[in-house]
Amino acid sequence: MDKVYGRSSLLTDNVMHYCPGCSHGTIHKLVAETIEEMGLQSETIGISPVGCSVFAYNYVDIDWIQAAHGRACAVATAVKRLQPDKMVFTYQGDGDLSAIGTGETIHACNRGENIVVIYVNNAIYGMTGGQMAPTTLLGMKTATSPHGREAAIHGYPYKIAEMVSLLDGVCFVTRQSVHSPAAVRKAKKALRRAFENAQAGMGLSFVEIVSSCNSGWKQSPVEANHWMEENMFPFYKLGDLK
Amino acid sequence: MAEIKGTINVDRERCKGCGVCLGACPFDVLALSAEVNSKGYPFASQVRAEACTGCANCAVVCPDGCIEVFRKIWKK
């Protein structure tokens, strides 16, 4: 029989520390597969964030720098300007990119740095125990909003992909997911397009991936994927924004 | 018509038993095992192996990259 699908050679043998069913594993796999297919293993520098995916460097066999909380886009800017021939991308969660790192992200987008931003939005702080994030949906229960998020007290969730799509430096903004085989295949195509944009020097590409955090949401992995389809997608609509 | 036959190989020690692959399979080939691996997780295994077409949906959604997929097509 012919092998039609196997583990990417860019994924290391380390077993990922993520909870069973975590979307991070799937997204790491897509990043590894895309870089492998483009033949850019020795040309790619990833910037890992603070959050669950802080250990991304243990799992994808490329060069990595681990940035201070929220500062991945600033570090990526420096790396890309010093090494313009390299492919530079950041991999950030919503707690990192849309909370403490909002300023760095918006300015990197506005400057149109030739980098790729991979933004994993699971609407919660997973690593620290499921606290409310800026992206938490209204009514969603978290460790710090046990009665559900209320707009009058906590403000509204915000859509950073729509915000950055208004900026001239950004060439490609898309929102994808990895909950089903079709969604995973589409997300991989979006990543490929983003990496190609960065190589062509077209500006910043912003790929948001709406993800599940089954431990933070207190659900099983399969339930979390269903909950995400019913509750996250109506607010965070999938598709290309720019 | 061509006949298609597929099969998968699950890395039992890497599998965490999340069950995402079970719902991704269009032919209900997979189920979680009754036994557990050395970490205490049940793992995905083929219970209707004859129905597998090697579509790779299970492997595509697997967060831990534990599934390899093989396929053979016979042209009639």
XYZ file of C-alpha atoms in Angstrom:
318
model
C 0.000 0.000 0.000
C 1.088 3.574 -0.609
C 1.548 5.944 2.285
C -0.803 8.892 1.768
C -0.392 10.721 5.060
C 2.326 10.642 7.683
C 3.928 12.689 10.376
C 5.848 15.708 9.085
C 9.617 15.301 9.359
C 9.727 18.767 10.955
C 7.790 17.566 13.993
C 10.175 16.368 16.697
C 9.686 13.110 18.597
C 8.708 14.987 21.775
C 5.166 14.261 22.932
C 3.333 17.597 23.075
C 2.461 18.809 26.560
C -0.938 20.069 25.381
C -4.142 18.599 26.803
C -5.775 15.815 24.744
C -7.624 17.349 21.784
C -5.980 20.784 22.027
C -6.055 22.761 18.773
C -2.439 23.860 19.292
C -1.225 20.395 18.299
C -3.130 20.524 15.011
C -1.879 24.035 14.239
C 1.744 23.083 15.040
C 1.329 20.189 12.632
C 0.046 22.504 9.887
C 2.921 24.928 10.414
C 5.432 22.047 10.204
C 3.797 20.575 7.084
C 3.627 23.931 5.305
C 7.259 24.817 6.020
C 8.345 21.330 4.958
C 6.391 21.505 1.686
C 7.876 24.919 0.904
C 11.392 23.615 1.681
C 12.062 26.426 4.147
C 13.239 24.514 7.209
C 16.614 26.265 7.392
C 15.180 29.618 6.293
C 12.398 29.986 8.855
C 12.554 31.702 12.237
C 9.525 31.376 14.488
C 8.764 33.636 17.436
C 6.948 31.777 20.205
C 4.801 33.609 22.748
C 4.019 33.325 26.430
C 1.085 31.002 26.978
C 0.473 27.317 26.383
C 2.391 27.468 23.100
C 5.519 28.865 24.784
C 7.144 25.472 24.186
C 6.468 25.457 20.435
C 10.249 25.280 19.966
C 10.224 21.784 21.450
C 7.923 20.465 18.749
C 8.711 22.076 15.400
C 12.300 21.616 14.254
C 13.126 25.116 12.993
C 14.869 28.100 14.591
C 12.840 29.793 17.312
C 13.068 32.781 19.612
C 10.808 32.928 22.640
C 9.598 36.501 23.165
C 8.486 38.265 26.341
C 4.719 38.289 26.904
C 2.975 40.025 23.996
C 6.204 41.158 22.329
C 6.422 38.556 19.569
C 5.594 41.039 16.773
C 8.276 43.446 18.026
C 10.881 40.666 18.124
C 9.758 39.444 14.687
C 10.188 42.982 13.314
C 13.798 43.085 14.516
C 14.591 39.594 13.210
C 13.073 40.286 9.794
C 14.848 43.623 9.400
C 18.210 42.136 10.387
C 17.709 39.003 8.270
C 15.403 40.063 5.438
C 15.982 36.824 3.497
C 14.530 34.688 6.265
C 10.904 33.704 6.655
C 9.752 35.105 9.999
C 6.488 34.306 11.716
C 4.980 34.725 15.155
C 2.757 32.170 16.848
C 0.608 33.789 19.528
C -2.478 33.080 21.571
C -5.273 35.519 22.326
C -3.984 36.293 25.819
C -0.610 37.199 24.324
C -1.570 38.972 21.105
C -4.877 40.636 21.902
C -4.291 41.580 25.544
C -0.760 42.486 26.614
C 0.537 42.584 23.031
C -2.143 44.716 21.359
C 0.149 47.726 20.889
C 3.044 45.760 19.342
C 0.671 43.870 17.076
C -1.196 46.880 15.732
C 1.982 48.842 15.056
C 3.708 45.887 13.356
C 0.592 45.526 11.185
C 0.525 49.239 10.429
C 4.210 49.265 9.470
C 3.527 46.389 7.101
C 6.402 44.220 8.285
C 6.956 41.255 5.971
C 6.088 38.683 8.587
C 3.278 36.224 9.244
C 1.237 36.438 12.435
C -0.497 33.217 13.475
C -3.094 34.124 16.077
C -4.667 31.236 17.993
C -7.920 32.498 19.509
C -9.567 30.213 22.062
C -11.308 32.994 24.028
C -9.627 32.123 27.312
C -6.292 32.110 29.158
C -5.591 28.371 29.001
C -2.143 28.151 30.581
C -2.928 29.993 33.807
C -6.163 28.157 34.552
C -8.984 29.418 32.366
C -9.303 33.127 33.213
C -11.319 35.572 31.114
C -9.513 36.982 28.089
C -10.400 40.108 26.054
C -11.805 37.696 23.450
C -14.067 35.782 25.880
C -17.640 35.747 24.584
C -20.447 37.554 26.426
C -22.086 35.138 28.875
C -19.144 32.730 28.791
C -18.138 31.370 32.183
C -14.459 31.425 33.119
C -12.486 31.267 36.363
C -12.649 35.062 36.680
C -16.187 35.499 35.319
C -17.999 32.655 37.127
C -21.444 34.093 36.331
C -20.597 34.683 32.682
C -18.998 37.697 31.035
C -21.149 40.834 31.382
C -20.625 43.800 29.092
C -21.391 46.331 31.864
C -18.614 44.955 34.070
C -16.088 43.349 31.730
C -16.619 45.144 28.431
C -17.180 43.460 25.085
C -15.126 40.796 23.327
C -13.218 42.246 20.417
C -12.298 41.102 16.948
C -8.685 41.947 16.345
C -8.664 40.451 12.832
C -11.324 42.969 11.721
C -9.315 45.760 13.373
C -6.040 44.968 11.610
C -7.801 44.444 8.275
C -8.304 48.229 8.195
C -4.554 48.874 8.218
C -2.760 49.491 4.909
C 0.353 47.524 5.888
C -1.601 44.281 6.113
C -1.970 42.352 2.842
C -3.918 39.281 3.963
C -6.284 38.713 6.886
C -8.151 35.458 7.313
C -9.983 33.614 10.069
C -9.854 29.824 10.024
C -10.456 26.905 12.350
C -9.183 23.333 12.804
C -12.237 21.541 14.203
C -12.968 19.335 11.162
C -10.956 17.754 8.327
C -12.261 20.344 5.821
C -11.418 23.237 8.163
C -7.908 21.883 8.748
C -7.278 21.645 4.991
C -8.528 25.215 4.478
C -6.410 26.511 7.355
C -3.342 24.894 5.799
C -4.021 26.633 2.483
C -4.351 29.959 4.318
C -1.017 29.392 6.077
C 0.636 28.582 2.756
C -0.728 31.780 1.208
C 0.467 33.812 4.205
C 3.987 32.371 4.013
C 4.102 33.044 0.265
C 3.044 36.664 0.865
C 5.868 37.119 3.367
C 8.379 35.672 0.905
C 7.124 37.982 -1.833
C 7.484 41.012 0.480
C 3.838 41.984 0.198
C 3.379 43.063 3.812
C 2.032 41.470 6.937
C -0.254 38.433 6.744
C -2.552 37.826 9.694
C -3.970 34.318 10.131
C -6.422 33.951 13.005
C -7.322 30.375 13.932
C -10.389 30.019 16.141
C -9.544 27.172 18.498
C -10.919 25.168 21.361
C -9.545 25.004 24.899
C -11.425 22.005 26.237
C -9.739 22.107 29.660
C -10.448 25.824 30.089
C -13.987 25.435 28.831
C -14.510 22.352 31.090
C -15.662 20.149 28.227
C -14.497 17.008 26.454
C -12.456 17.616 23.264
C -15.356 16.587 20.999
C -17.917 18.651 22.976
C -15.570 21.638 22.866
C -15.414 21.450 19.069
C -19.248 21.380 18.885
C -19.503 24.261 21.366
C -17.048 26.237 19.266
C -19.143 25.694 16.119
C -22.347 26.792 17.871
C -21.032 29.715 19.917
C -17.689 30.951 18.610
C -18.320 30.886 14.870
C -21.413 33.153 14.895
C -19.291 35.845 16.561
C -15.882 35.048 15.054
C -17.013 34.425 11.490
C -14.699 32.264 9.411
C -13.367 33.360 6.043
C -10.998 35.791 4.366
C -11.379 39.376 5.601
C -8.848 40.973 3.246
C -15.174 1.448 -10.938
C -12.082 1.337 -8.875
C -11.825 -0.477 -5.600
C -10.157 1.490 -2.809
C -8.737 -0.012 0.327
C -7.104 1.904 3.115
C -5.617 1.273 6.487
C -4.093 3.309 9.276
C -1.311 2.895 11.773
C -1.818 4.585 15.165
C 1.136 5.474 17.382
C -0.427 4.067 20.556
C 2.050 5.652 22.950
C 1.615 9.120 21.431
C -2.203 8.991 21.287
C -3.976 10.808 24.136
C -7.437 9.378 23.448
C -9.046 12.752 22.706
C -11.502 11.113 20.284
C -11.481 13.888 17.675
C -10.556 11.372 14.940
C -13.604 9.199 15.731
C -16.058 11.861 14.587
C -13.917 12.808 11.584
C -14.144 9.306 10.086
C -17.004 9.085 7.558
C -17.256 5.290 7.915
C -17.071 4.825 11.709
C -13.890 2.828 11.401
C -12.404 4.046 14.661
C -13.154 3.584 18.339
C -11.196 4.132 21.523
C -9.567 0.992 22.897
C -10.595 -0.681 26.143
C -6.923 -1.006 27.111
C -4.710 1.980 27.867
C -1.174 2.997 26.938
C 1.654 3.533 29.402
C 0.367 7.039 30.203
C -3.112 5.730 31.019
C -4.859 7.004 27.909
C -7.146 4.823 25.782
C -6.005 5.036 22.155
C -7.700 5.109 18.762
C -7.979 1.733 17.058
C -9.688 0.330 13.973
C -12.863 -1.607 14.810
C -14.233 -1.713 11.244
C -10.936 -1.914 9.403
C -12.612 -3.329 6.278
C -14.538 -0.022 5.799
C -11.412 2.197 5.718
C -10.803 3.965 2.406
C -7.620 5.769 3.445
C -9.232 9.200 3.147
C -6.888 10.498 5.887
C -9.563 12.586 7.628
C -8.627 11.031 10.992
C -4.943 11.827 10.513
C -5.636 15.376 9.322
C -7.539 16.309 12.502
C -5.278 14.405 14.928
C -3.711 17.064 17.192
C -0.784 14.851 18.128
C 0.088 13.552 14.677
C -0.245 9.896 15.733
C -1.911 8.495 12.616
C -0.265 7.299 9.402
C -2.533 6.470 6.471
C -1.990 3.964 3.669
C -4.110 3.416 0.587
C -4.304 1.174 -2.435
C -6.496 1.654 -5.492
C -7.270 -1.211 -7.894
C -8.689 -0.238 -11.280
C -11.248 -2.738 -12.532
